Tab-separated table of C-alpha atoms in Angstrom:
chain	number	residue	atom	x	y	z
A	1	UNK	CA	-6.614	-40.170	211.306
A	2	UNK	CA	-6.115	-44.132	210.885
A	3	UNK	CA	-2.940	-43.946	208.607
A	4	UNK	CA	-0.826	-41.898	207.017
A	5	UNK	CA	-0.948	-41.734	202.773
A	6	UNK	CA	2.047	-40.507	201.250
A	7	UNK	CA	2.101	-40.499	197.208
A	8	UNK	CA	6.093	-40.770	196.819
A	9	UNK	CA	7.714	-40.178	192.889
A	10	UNK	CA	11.561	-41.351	192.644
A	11	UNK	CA	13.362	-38.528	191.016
A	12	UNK	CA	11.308	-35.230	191.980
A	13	UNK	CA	12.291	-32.420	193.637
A	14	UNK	CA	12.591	-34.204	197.103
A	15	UNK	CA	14.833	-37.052	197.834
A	16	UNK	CA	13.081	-39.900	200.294
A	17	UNK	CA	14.753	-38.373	203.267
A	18	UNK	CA	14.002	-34.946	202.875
A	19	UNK	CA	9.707	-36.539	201.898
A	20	UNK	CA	10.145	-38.439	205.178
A	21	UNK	CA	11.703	-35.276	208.017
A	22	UNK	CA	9.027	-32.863	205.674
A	23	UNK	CA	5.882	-35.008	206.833
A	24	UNK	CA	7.666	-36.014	209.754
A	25	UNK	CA	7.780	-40.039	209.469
A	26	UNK	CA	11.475	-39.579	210.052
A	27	UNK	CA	11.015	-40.521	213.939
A	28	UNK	CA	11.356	-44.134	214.518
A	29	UNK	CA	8.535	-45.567	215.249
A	30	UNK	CA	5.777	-43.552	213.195
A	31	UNK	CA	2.731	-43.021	215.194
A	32	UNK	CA	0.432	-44.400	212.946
A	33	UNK	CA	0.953	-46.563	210.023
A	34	UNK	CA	2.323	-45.152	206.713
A	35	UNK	CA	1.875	-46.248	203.377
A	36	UNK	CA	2.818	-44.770	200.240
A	37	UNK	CA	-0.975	-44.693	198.495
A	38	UNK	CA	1.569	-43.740	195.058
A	39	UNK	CA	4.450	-44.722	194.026
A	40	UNK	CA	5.145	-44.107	190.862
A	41	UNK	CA	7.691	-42.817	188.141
A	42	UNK	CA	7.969	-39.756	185.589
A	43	UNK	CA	9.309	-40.469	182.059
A	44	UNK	CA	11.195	-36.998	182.818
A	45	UNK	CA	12.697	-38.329	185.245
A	46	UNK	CA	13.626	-42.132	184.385
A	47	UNK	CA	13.981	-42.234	180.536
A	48	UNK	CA	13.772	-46.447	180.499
A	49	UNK	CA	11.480	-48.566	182.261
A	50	UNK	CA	14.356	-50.404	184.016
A	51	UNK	CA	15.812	-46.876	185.156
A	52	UNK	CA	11.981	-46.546	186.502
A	53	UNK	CA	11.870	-49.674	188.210
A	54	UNK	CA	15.128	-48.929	190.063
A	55	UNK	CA	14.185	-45.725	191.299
A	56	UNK	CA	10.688	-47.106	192.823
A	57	UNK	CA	12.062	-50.315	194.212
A	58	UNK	CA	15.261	-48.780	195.769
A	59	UNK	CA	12.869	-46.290	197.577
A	60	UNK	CA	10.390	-49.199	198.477
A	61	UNK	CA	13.114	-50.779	199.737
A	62	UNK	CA	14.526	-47.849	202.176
A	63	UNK	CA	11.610	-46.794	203.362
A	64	UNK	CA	10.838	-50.077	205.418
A	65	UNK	CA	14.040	-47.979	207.776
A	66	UNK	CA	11.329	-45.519	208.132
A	67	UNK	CA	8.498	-47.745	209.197
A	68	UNK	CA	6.573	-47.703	206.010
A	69	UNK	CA	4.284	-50.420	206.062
A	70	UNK	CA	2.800	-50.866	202.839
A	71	UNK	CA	2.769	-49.453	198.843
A	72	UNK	CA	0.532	-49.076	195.962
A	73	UNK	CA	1.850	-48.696	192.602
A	74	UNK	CA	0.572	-45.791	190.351
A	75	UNK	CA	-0.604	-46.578	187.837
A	76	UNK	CA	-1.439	-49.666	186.506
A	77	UNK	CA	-3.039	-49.149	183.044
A	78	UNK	CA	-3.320	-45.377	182.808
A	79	UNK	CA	-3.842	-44.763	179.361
A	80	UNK	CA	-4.200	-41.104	178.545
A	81	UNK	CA	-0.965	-39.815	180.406
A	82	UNK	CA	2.108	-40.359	179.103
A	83	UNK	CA	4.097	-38.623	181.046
A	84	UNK	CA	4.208	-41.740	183.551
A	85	UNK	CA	5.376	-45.407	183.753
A	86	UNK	CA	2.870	-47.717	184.137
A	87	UNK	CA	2.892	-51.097	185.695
């Protein structure tokens, strides 16, 4: 394994500590590099785009404590679902 791919949602069941000690990127320094390969928001979850936007950058933001080194947005233009923000 080269990296580590978490896909991370703001307002699920887990909070970013609890995603972090469950795949174990809680020890400081992670092994390998981590990014989170989604990061996204549920209309559920984050009724307004700026409540959305909060929730994604605030865990971007944290996660750097946990070594994360990098972050792709899902989903750009994503159409036929929406049950998600989109960038």
């Amino acid at each position: 394994m080269d990296f580590v791919d978490l896909h991370a949602y703001p307002g699920l069941d887990l909070t970013l500590d609890q995603l972090a000690e469950n795949y174990g990127i809680d020890e400081i320094p992670p092994t390998k590099p981590v990014i989170f390969g989604e990061l996204g928001a549920f209309r559920f979850a984050h009724p307004t785009a700026a409540v959305a936007i909060d929730g994604i950058a605030g865990w971007q933001v944290r996660s750097c404590a946990l070594g994360v080194d990098g972050w792709l947005t899902w989903t750009w233009d994503l159409t036929f679902d929406p049950s998600i923000w989109t960038a």
